[in-house]
Amino acid sequence: AQSVAQPEDQVNVAEGNPLTVKCTYSVSGNPYLFWYVQYPNRGLQFLLKYITGDNLVKGSYGFEAEFNKSQTSFHLKKPSALVSDSALYFCAVRDGNYGQNFVFGPGTRLSVLP
Amino acid sequence: DAMVIQNPRYQVTQFGKPVTLSCSQTLNHNVMYWYQQKSSQAPKLLFHYYDKDFNNEADTPDNFQSRRPNTSFCFLDIRSPGLGDAAMYLCATSRDLRLAGAYEQYFGPGTRLTVT
């Protein structure tokens, strides 16, 4: 069975500082990994994904994520946080070998303080 | 722009009164999903369609039904809404995930359902 953990409910960071939102996963086959962001009263918005290849994936709005197979992690990062990055972030995984479904983590609320 | 549209954005219904939420897409994606999301929690998958093939999650209550009359449209019917069904309902689409490549989901803006 697939599962995703986001160990931090809340991450606070000062504007201009680097940010990291953590994600670990478990799948039986090859993992396809995704990050989404959700602003209040909105749907989820795709940020980036890992399929294969380079472990460092670059996405929208200056975000990037690093895939680490040995640690089964896919942490979201940004070198310099903006106040407008404050939102709810979801990590999701799909087992590349099975089905049409995605499994979402519980979400991490990011607050960027001015 | 190709997109996923949900109507209405806000829906108020009475306890026990049937309600229908709608979703349409211009992406021509094979797969359409309905999720329930409560209080900034992770979205909970209710069911999905692969073309006309309906796939219900094991723990989705019978109170929730869905219809997909064509590729572009998908409806969520709640037959007898209870107070516990108040939530954000998200529609999403994706390409056929059996095809090569890892395709992301595209989400609509959601419909916030209030049950009085």
PDB file of C-alpha atoms in Angstrom:
ATOM      1  CA  ALA A   1       0.000   0.000   0.000  1.00  0.00           C
ATOM      2  CA  GLN A   2       1.096   3.516  -0.716  1.00  0.00           C
ATOM      3  CA  SER A   3       1.475   6.115   2.022  1.00  0.00           C
ATOM      4  CA  VAL A   4       2.824   9.604   2.474  1.00  0.00           C
ATOM      5  CA  ALA A   5       3.964  11.328   5.646  1.00  0.00           C
ATOM      6  CA  GLN A   6       4.520  15.016   6.194  1.00  0.00           C
ATOM      7  CA  PRO A   7       6.027  15.133   9.680  1.00  0.00           C
ATOM      8  CA  GLU A   8       5.418  18.825  10.309  1.00  0.00           C
ATOM      9  CA  ASP A   9       1.917  20.253  10.614  1.00  0.00           C
ATOM     10  CA  GLN A  10       3.285  23.779  10.517  1.00  0.00           C
ATOM     11  CA  VAL A  11       6.476  25.390   9.249  1.00  0.00           C
ATOM     12  CA  ASN A  12       7.336  28.986  10.056  1.00  0.00           C
ATOM     13  CA  VAL A  13      10.081  30.836   8.231  1.00  0.00           C
ATOM     14  CA  ALA A  14      11.123  34.452   7.912  1.00  0.00           C
ATOM     15  CA  GLU A  15      10.800  36.138   4.535  1.00  0.00           C
ATOM     16  CA  GLY A  16      14.022  35.839   2.566  1.00  0.00           C
ATOM     17  CA  ASN A  17      15.170  32.734   4.404  1.00  0.00           C
ATOM     18  CA  PRO A  18      15.314  29.301   2.788  1.00  0.00           C
ATOM     19  CA  LEU A  19      12.396  26.996   3.414  1.00  0.00           C
ATOM     20  CA  THR A  20      12.004  23.229   3.524  1.00  0.00           C
ATOM     21  CA  VAL A  21       8.782  21.254   3.744  1.00  0.00           C
ATOM     22  CA  LYS A  22       9.391  17.584   4.420  1.00  0.00           C
ATOM     23  CA  CYS A  23       7.807  14.528   2.828  1.00  0.00           C
ATOM     24  CA  THR A  24       8.515  10.817   3.112  1.00  0.00           C
ATOM     25  CA  TYR A  25       6.736   8.109   1.202  1.00  0.00           C
ATOM     26  CA  SER A  26       6.185   4.391   0.917  1.00  0.00           C
ATOM     27  CA  VAL A  27       5.307   2.534  -2.277  1.00  0.00           C
ATOM     28  CA  SER A  28       5.891  -1.002  -3.450  1.00  0.00           C
ATOM     29  CA  GLY A  29       6.904  -0.063  -6.980  1.00  0.00           C
ATOM     30  CA  ASN A  30       8.504   2.930  -8.630  1.00  0.00           C
ATOM     31  CA  PRO A  31       7.393   6.160  -6.995  1.00  0.00           C
ATOM     32  CA  TYR A  32       5.944   9.077  -8.894  1.00  0.00           C
ATOM     33  CA  LEU A  33       6.028  12.036  -6.506  1.00  0.00           C
ATOM     34  CA  PHE A  34       4.223  15.350  -6.592  1.00  0.00           C
ATOM     35  CA  TRP A  35       3.914  18.581  -4.666  1.00  0.00           C
ATOM     36  CA  TYR A  36       0.778  20.700  -4.645  1.00  0.00           C
ATOM     37  CA  VAL A  37      -0.032  24.022  -2.997  1.00  0.00           C
ATOM     38  CA  GLN A  38      -3.441  25.132  -1.796  1.00  0.00           C
ATOM     39  CA  TYR A  39      -4.432  28.699  -1.037  1.00  0.00           C
ATOM     40  CA  PRO A  40      -7.526  29.426   1.092  1.00  0.00           C
ATOM     41  CA  ASN A  41     -10.801  28.383  -0.537  1.00  0.00           C
ATOM     42  CA  ARG A  42      -9.036  27.197  -3.669  1.00  0.00           C
ATOM     43  CA  GLY A  43      -8.255  23.909  -5.319  1.00  0.00           C
ATOM     44  CA  LEU A  44      -4.841  22.296  -5.285  1.00  0.00           C
ATOM     45  CA  GLN A  45      -2.279  23.733  -7.658  1.00  0.00           C
ATOM     46  CA  PHE A  46       0.497  21.588  -9.107  1.00  0.00           C
ATOM     47  CA  LEU A  47       4.056  22.693  -8.265  1.00  0.00           C
ATOM     48  CA  LEU A  48       6.384  19.943  -9.467  1.00  0.00           C
ATOM     49  CA  LYS A  49       6.859  16.236  -9.905  1.00  0.00           C
ATOM     50  CA  TYR A  50       9.539  13.566  -9.898  1.00  0.00           C
ATOM     51  CA  ILE A  51       9.351  10.753 -12.416  1.00  0.00           C
ATOM     52  CA  THR A  52      12.886   9.558 -12.948  1.00  0.00           C
ATOM     53  CA  GLY A  53      16.322  10.946 -13.667  1.00  0.00           C
ATOM     54  CA  ASP A  54      17.855  13.921 -11.912  1.00  0.00           C
ATOM     55  CA  ASN A  55      17.117  13.841  -8.187  1.00  0.00           C
ATOM     56  CA  LEU A  56      16.687  17.614  -8.037  1.00  0.00           C
ATOM     57  CA  VAL A  57      13.456  18.706  -9.649  1.00  0.00           C
ATOM     58  CA  LYS A  58      12.628  22.325 -10.379  1.00  0.00           C
ATOM     59  CA  GLY A  59       9.072  23.572 -10.484  1.00  0.00           C
ATOM     60  CA  SER A  60       6.844  26.608 -10.420  1.00  0.00           C
ATOM     61  CA  TYR A  61       7.425  29.833  -8.460  1.00  0.00           C
ATOM     62  CA  GLY A  62      11.059  29.018  -7.665  1.00  0.00           C
ATOM     63  CA  PHE A  63      10.290  25.803  -5.800  1.00  0.00           C
ATOM     64  CA  GLU A  64      12.402  22.703  -6.127  1.00  0.00           C
ATOM     65  CA  ALA A  65      12.386  19.283  -4.540  1.00  0.00           C
ATOM     66  CA  GLU A  66      15.024  16.677  -3.908  1.00  0.00           C
ATOM     67  CA  PHE A  67      14.299  13.011  -4.357  1.00  0.00           C
ATOM     68  CA  ASN A  68      16.266  10.702  -2.063  1.00  0.00           C
ATOM     69  CA  LYS A  69      15.609   7.051  -2.751  1.00  0.00           C
ATOM     70  CA  SER A  70      17.552   5.662   0.187  1.00  0.00           C
ATOM     71  CA  GLN A  71      15.684   7.880   2.638  1.00  0.00           C
ATOM     72  CA  THR A  72      12.401   7.607   0.700  1.00  0.00           C
ATOM     73  CA  SER A  73      12.036  11.361   0.912  1.00  0.00           C
ATOM     74  CA  PHE A  74      10.962  14.145  -1.415  1.00  0.00           C
ATOM     75  CA  HIS A  75      11.461  17.420   0.446  1.00  0.00           C
ATOM     76  CA  LEU A  76      10.212  20.680  -1.026  1.00  0.00           C
ATOM     77  CA  LYS A  77      12.617  23.605  -0.938  1.00  0.00           C
ATOM     78  CA  LYS A  78      12.924  27.221  -1.904  1.00  0.00           C
ATOM     79  CA  PRO A  79      16.078  29.317  -1.497  1.00  0.00           C
ATOM     80  CA  SER A  80      14.301  32.525  -0.465  1.00  0.00           C
ATOM     81  CA  ALA A  81      10.768  32.481   0.935  1.00  0.00           C
ATOM     82  CA  LEU A  82       8.132  35.081   0.114  1.00  0.00           C
ATOM     83  CA  VAL A  83       5.158  36.083   2.255  1.00  0.00           C
ATOM     84  CA  SER A  84       2.977  35.045  -0.680  1.00  0.00           C
ATOM     85  CA  ASP A  85       4.274  31.470  -0.321  1.00  0.00           C
ATOM     86  CA  SER A  86       2.193  31.119   2.835  1.00  0.00           C
ATOM     87  CA  ALA A  87      -0.257  28.310   2.088  1.00  0.00           C
ATOM     88  CA  LEU A  88      -1.015  24.644   2.649  1.00  0.00           C
ATOM     89  CA  TYR A  89       1.349  22.217   0.926  1.00  0.00           C
ATOM     90  CA  PHE A  90       0.555  18.633   0.037  1.00  0.00           C
ATOM     91  CA  CYS A  91       2.930  15.901  -1.022  1.00  0.00           C
ATOM     92  CA  ALA A  92       1.415  13.082  -3.083  1.00  0.00           C
ATOM     93  CA  VAL A  93       2.633   9.776  -4.401  1.00  0.00           C
ATOM     94  CA  ARG A  94       1.513   7.377  -7.022  1.00  0.00           C
ATOM     95  CA  ASP A  95       2.885   3.910  -7.484  1.00  0.00           C
ATOM     96  CA  GLY A  96       4.047   3.822 -11.084  1.00  0.00           C
ATOM     97  CA  ASN A  97       3.003   0.211 -11.433  1.00  0.00           C
ATOM     98  CA  TYR A  98      -0.578   0.388 -10.252  1.00  0.00           C
ATOM     99  CA  GLY A  99      -3.854   2.151 -10.752  1.00  0.00           C
ATOM    100  CA  GLN A 100      -5.050   5.627 -11.340  1.00  0.00           C
ATOM    101  CA  ASN A 101      -5.003   6.852  -7.754  1.00  0.00           C
ATOM    102  CA  PHE A 102      -2.845   9.307  -5.923  1.00  0.00           C
ATOM    103  CA  VAL A 103      -2.213   9.232  -2.179  1.00  0.00           C
ATOM    104  CA  PHE A 104      -1.870  12.584  -0.437  1.00  0.00           C
ATOM    105  CA  GLY A 105       0.019  13.438   2.699  1.00  0.00           C
ATOM    106  CA  PRO A 106      -1.779  15.236   5.546  1.00  0.00           C
ATOM    107  CA  GLY A 107      -0.474  18.625   4.501  1.00  0.00           C
ATOM    108  CA  THR A 108       1.920  21.175   5.984  1.00  0.00           C
ATOM    109  CA  ARG A 109       0.919  24.749   6.616  1.00  0.00           C
ATOM    110  CA  LEU A 110       3.704  27.133   5.682  1.00  0.00           C
ATOM    111  CA  SER A 111       3.740  30.587   7.218  1.00  0.00           C
ATOM    112  CA  VAL A 112       6.267  33.070   5.902  1.00  0.00           C
ATOM    113  CA  LEU A 113       6.655  35.957   8.306  1.00  0.00           C
ATOM    114  CA  PRO A 114       7.532  39.440   7.042  1.00  0.00           C
TER     115      PRO A 114
ATOM    116  CA  ASP B   1      -7.095  28.257 -21.253  1.00  0.00           C
ATOM    117  CA  ALA B   2      -7.756  24.591 -20.690  1.00  0.00           C
ATOM    118  CA  MET B   3      -9.076  24.089 -17.218  1.00  0.00           C
ATOM    119  CA  VAL B   4     -11.284  22.375 -14.678  1.00  0.00           C
ATOM    120  CA  ILE B   5     -14.435  24.250 -13.728  1.00  0.00           C
ATOM    121  CA  GLN B   6     -16.649  23.598 -10.747  1.00  0.00           C
ATOM    122  CA  ASN B   7     -20.104  25.013 -10.162  1.00  0.00           C
ATOM    123  CA  PRO B   8     -21.273  26.391  -7.924  1.00  0.00           C
ATOM    124  CA  ARG B   9     -18.330  27.623  -5.849  1.00  0.00           C
ATOM    125  CA  TYR B  10     -20.520  27.766  -2.756  1.00  0.00           C
ATOM    126  CA  GLN B  11     -23.576  25.640  -2.136  1.00  0.00           C
ATOM    127  CA  VAL B  12     -25.914  25.712   0.829  1.00  0.00           C
ATOM    128  CA  THR B  13     -28.368  22.871   1.249  1.00  0.00           C
ATOM    129  CA  GLN B  14     -30.695  21.675   3.952  1.00  0.00           C
ATOM    130  CA  PHE B  15     -30.223  18.538   5.967  1.00  0.00           C
ATOM    131  CA  GLY B  16     -31.557  15.635   3.903  1.00  0.00           C
ATOM    132  CA  LYS B  17     -32.181  17.660   0.740  1.00  0.00           C
ATOM    133  CA  PRO B  18     -30.450  16.168  -2.320  1.00  0.00           C
ATOM    134  CA  VAL B  19     -27.757  18.283  -3.896  1.00  0.00           C
ATOM    135  CA  THR B  20     -25.707  18.000  -7.076  1.00  0.00           C
ATOM    136  CA  LEU B  21     -22.282  19.483  -7.656  1.00  0.00           C
ATOM    137  CA  SER B  22     -20.896  19.768 -11.157  1.00  0.00           C
ATOM    138  CA  CYS B  23     -17.480  19.636 -12.752  1.00  0.00           C
ATOM    139  CA  SER B  24     -16.440  20.228 -16.316  1.00  0.00           C
ATOM    140  CA  GLN B  25     -13.077  20.089 -18.041  1.00  0.00           C
ATOM    141  CA  THR B  26     -11.644  21.301 -21.300  1.00  0.00           C
ATOM    142  CA  LEU B  27      -8.488  19.174 -20.997  1.00  0.00           C
ATOM    143  CA  ASN B  28      -9.994  16.078 -22.646  1.00  0.00           C
ATOM    144  CA  HIS B  29      -8.568  13.931 -19.857  1.00  0.00           C
ATOM    145  CA  ASN B  30      -9.691  10.330 -19.489  1.00  0.00           C
ATOM    146  CA  VAL B  31      -9.741  10.289 -15.718  1.00  0.00           C
ATOM    147  CA  MET B  32     -11.918  12.420 -13.439  1.00  0.00           C
ATOM    148  CA  TYR B  33     -11.841  12.323  -9.646  1.00  0.00           C
ATOM    149  CA  TRP B  34     -14.021  13.579  -6.813  1.00  0.00           C
ATOM    150  CA  TYR B  35     -12.426  14.372  -3.468  1.00  0.00           C
ATOM    151  CA  GLN B  36     -13.845  15.504  -0.153  1.00  0.00           C
ATOM    152  CA  GLN B  37     -11.686  17.850   1.900  1.00  0.00           C
ATOM    153  CA  LYS B  38     -12.439  18.926   5.447  1.00  0.00           C
ATOM    154  CA  SER B  39     -10.739  21.625   7.507  1.00  0.00           C
ATOM    155  CA  SER B  40      -7.414  21.830   5.644  1.00  0.00           C
ATOM    156  CA  GLN B  41      -6.975  18.064   5.838  1.00  0.00           C
ATOM    157  CA  ALA B  42      -5.712  15.931   2.985  1.00  0.00           C
ATOM    158  CA  PRO B  43      -8.230  15.442   0.197  1.00  0.00           C
ATOM    159  CA  LYS B  44     -10.093  12.165   0.574  1.00  0.00           C
ATOM    160  CA  LEU B  45     -10.829  10.328  -2.644  1.00  0.00           C
ATOM    161  CA  LEU B  46     -14.491   9.428  -3.035  1.00  0.00           C
ATOM    162  CA  PHE B  47     -14.400   7.857  -6.505  1.00  0.00           C
ATOM    163  CA  HIS B  48     -12.980   8.271  -9.956  1.00  0.00           C
ATOM    164  CA  TYR B  49     -13.952   7.594 -13.533  1.00  0.00           C
ATOM    165  CA  TYR B  50     -11.637   6.183 -16.126  1.00  0.00           C
ATOM    166  CA  ASP B  51     -13.635   7.105 -19.213  1.00  0.00           C
ATOM    167  CA  LYS B  52     -17.043   5.655 -18.295  1.00  0.00           C
ATOM    168  CA  ASP B  53     -15.617   3.070 -15.941  1.00  0.00           C
ATOM    169  CA  PHE B  54     -16.673   4.036 -12.416  1.00  0.00           C
ATOM    170  CA  ASN B  55     -14.364   3.211  -9.499  1.00  0.00           C
ATOM    171  CA  ASN B  56     -15.747   3.656  -6.022  1.00  0.00           C
ATOM    172  CA  GLU B  57     -13.518   3.802  -2.958  1.00  0.00           C
ATOM    173  CA  ALA B  58     -14.411   1.121  -0.435  1.00  0.00           C
ATOM    174  CA  ASP B  59     -15.183   3.591   2.344  1.00  0.00           C
ATOM    175  CA  THR B  60     -17.252   6.038   0.305  1.00  0.00           C
ATOM    176  CA  PRO B  61     -20.757   6.145   1.784  1.00  0.00           C
ATOM    177  CA  ASP B  62     -23.677   5.072  -0.406  1.00  0.00           C
ATOM    178  CA  ASN B  63     -25.063   8.576   0.096  1.00  0.00           C
ATOM    179  CA  PHE B  64     -22.538   9.756  -2.490  1.00  0.00           C
ATOM    180  CA  GLN B  65     -23.140   8.968  -6.128  1.00  0.00           C
ATOM    181  CA  SER B  66     -21.611  10.172  -9.357  1.00  0.00           C
ATOM    182  CA  ARG B  67     -22.439  10.479 -13.038  1.00  0.00           C
ATOM    183  CA  ARG B  68     -20.252  11.106 -16.022  1.00  0.00           C
ATOM    184  CA  PRO B  69     -22.464  11.607 -19.073  1.00  0.00           C
ATOM    185  CA  ASN B  70     -19.531  12.459 -21.356  1.00  0.00           C
ATOM    186  CA  THR B  71     -15.793  13.127 -21.267  1.00  0.00           C
ATOM    187  CA  SER B  72     -16.189  16.748 -20.269  1.00  0.00           C
ATOM    188  CA  PHE B  73     -18.691  16.565 -17.422  1.00  0.00           C
ATOM    189  CA  CYS B  74     -18.882  14.791 -14.103  1.00  0.00           C
ATOM    190  CA  PHE B  75     -21.454  15.228 -11.338  1.00  0.00           C
ATOM    191  CA  LEU B  76     -21.417  14.474  -7.637  1.00  0.00           C
ATOM    192  CA  ASP B  77     -24.827  13.697  -6.150  1.00  0.00           C
ATOM    193  CA  ILE B  78     -25.339  13.666  -2.415  1.00  0.00           C
ATOM    194  CA  ARG B  79     -28.668  11.985  -1.889  1.00  0.00           C
ATOM    195  CA  SER B  80     -29.357  12.947   1.716  1.00  0.00           C
ATOM    196  CA  PRO B  81     -26.760  15.363   3.020  1.00  0.00           C
ATOM    197  CA  GLY B  82     -25.946  15.224   6.692  1.00  0.00           C
ATOM    198  CA  LEU B  83     -24.161  17.788   8.794  1.00  0.00           C
ATOM    199  CA  GLY B  84     -21.017  15.693   8.502  1.00  0.00           C
ATOM    200  CA  ASP B  85     -21.010  16.116   4.734  1.00  0.00           C
ATOM    201  CA  ALA B  86     -20.231  19.800   4.999  1.00  0.00           C
ATOM    202  CA  ALA B  87     -16.845  20.129   3.301  1.00  0.00           C
ATOM    203  CA  MET B  88     -14.966  21.355   0.279  1.00  0.00           C
ATOM    204  CA  TYR B  89     -15.529  19.073  -2.716  1.00  0.00           C
ATOM    205  CA  LEU B  90     -12.734  19.014  -5.243  1.00  0.00           C
ATOM    206  CA  CYS B  91     -12.883  17.731  -8.787  1.00  0.00           C
ATOM    207  CA  ALA B  92      -9.664  16.750 -10.524  1.00  0.00           C
ATOM    208  CA  THR B  93      -8.633  15.298 -13.849  1.00  0.00           C
ATOM    209  CA  SER B  94      -5.610  13.508 -15.212  1.00  0.00           C
ATOM    210  CA  ARG B  95      -4.472  11.752 -18.309  1.00  0.00           C
ATOM    211  CA  ASP B  96      -4.634   7.981 -18.432  1.00  0.00           C
ATOM    212  CA  LEU B  97      -1.980   6.991 -15.934  1.00  0.00           C
ATOM    213  CA  ARG B  98      -1.356   3.710 -17.684  1.00  0.00           C
ATOM    214  CA  LEU B  99       0.281   5.649 -20.473  1.00  0.00           C
ATOM    215  CA  ALA B 100       3.982   6.312 -20.248  1.00  0.00           C
ATOM    216  CA  GLY B 101       4.843   9.208 -18.018  1.00  0.00           C
ATOM    217  CA  ALA B 102       3.779  10.381 -14.611  1.00  0.00           C
ATOM    218  CA  TYR B 103       0.890  12.733 -15.112  1.00  0.00           C
ATOM    219  CA  GLU B 104      -0.181  15.167 -12.457  1.00  0.00           C
ATOM    220  CA  GLN B 105      -3.736  15.952 -11.526  1.00  0.00           C
ATOM    221  CA  TYR B 106      -5.440  19.205 -12.425  1.00  0.00           C
ATOM    222  CA  PHE B 107      -7.836  20.489  -9.798  1.00  0.00           C
ATOM    223  CA  GLY B 108     -10.854  22.695 -10.022  1.00  0.00           C
ATOM    224  CA  PRO B 109     -11.371  25.522  -7.514  1.00  0.00           C
ATOM    225  CA  GLY B 110     -13.709  23.410  -5.415  1.00  0.00           C
ATOM    226  CA  THR B 111     -17.275  23.734  -4.184  1.00  0.00           C
ATOM    227  CA  ARG B 112     -17.756  24.539  -0.523  1.00  0.00           C
ATOM    228  CA  LEU B 113     -20.864  22.772   0.715  1.00  0.00           C
ATOM    229  CA  THR B 114     -22.718  23.979   3.790  1.00  0.00           C
ATOM    230  CA  VAL B 115     -25.489  21.853   5.297  1.00  0.00           C
ATOM    231  CA  THR B 116     -28.017  23.639   7.488  1.00  0.00           C
TER     232      THR B 116
END
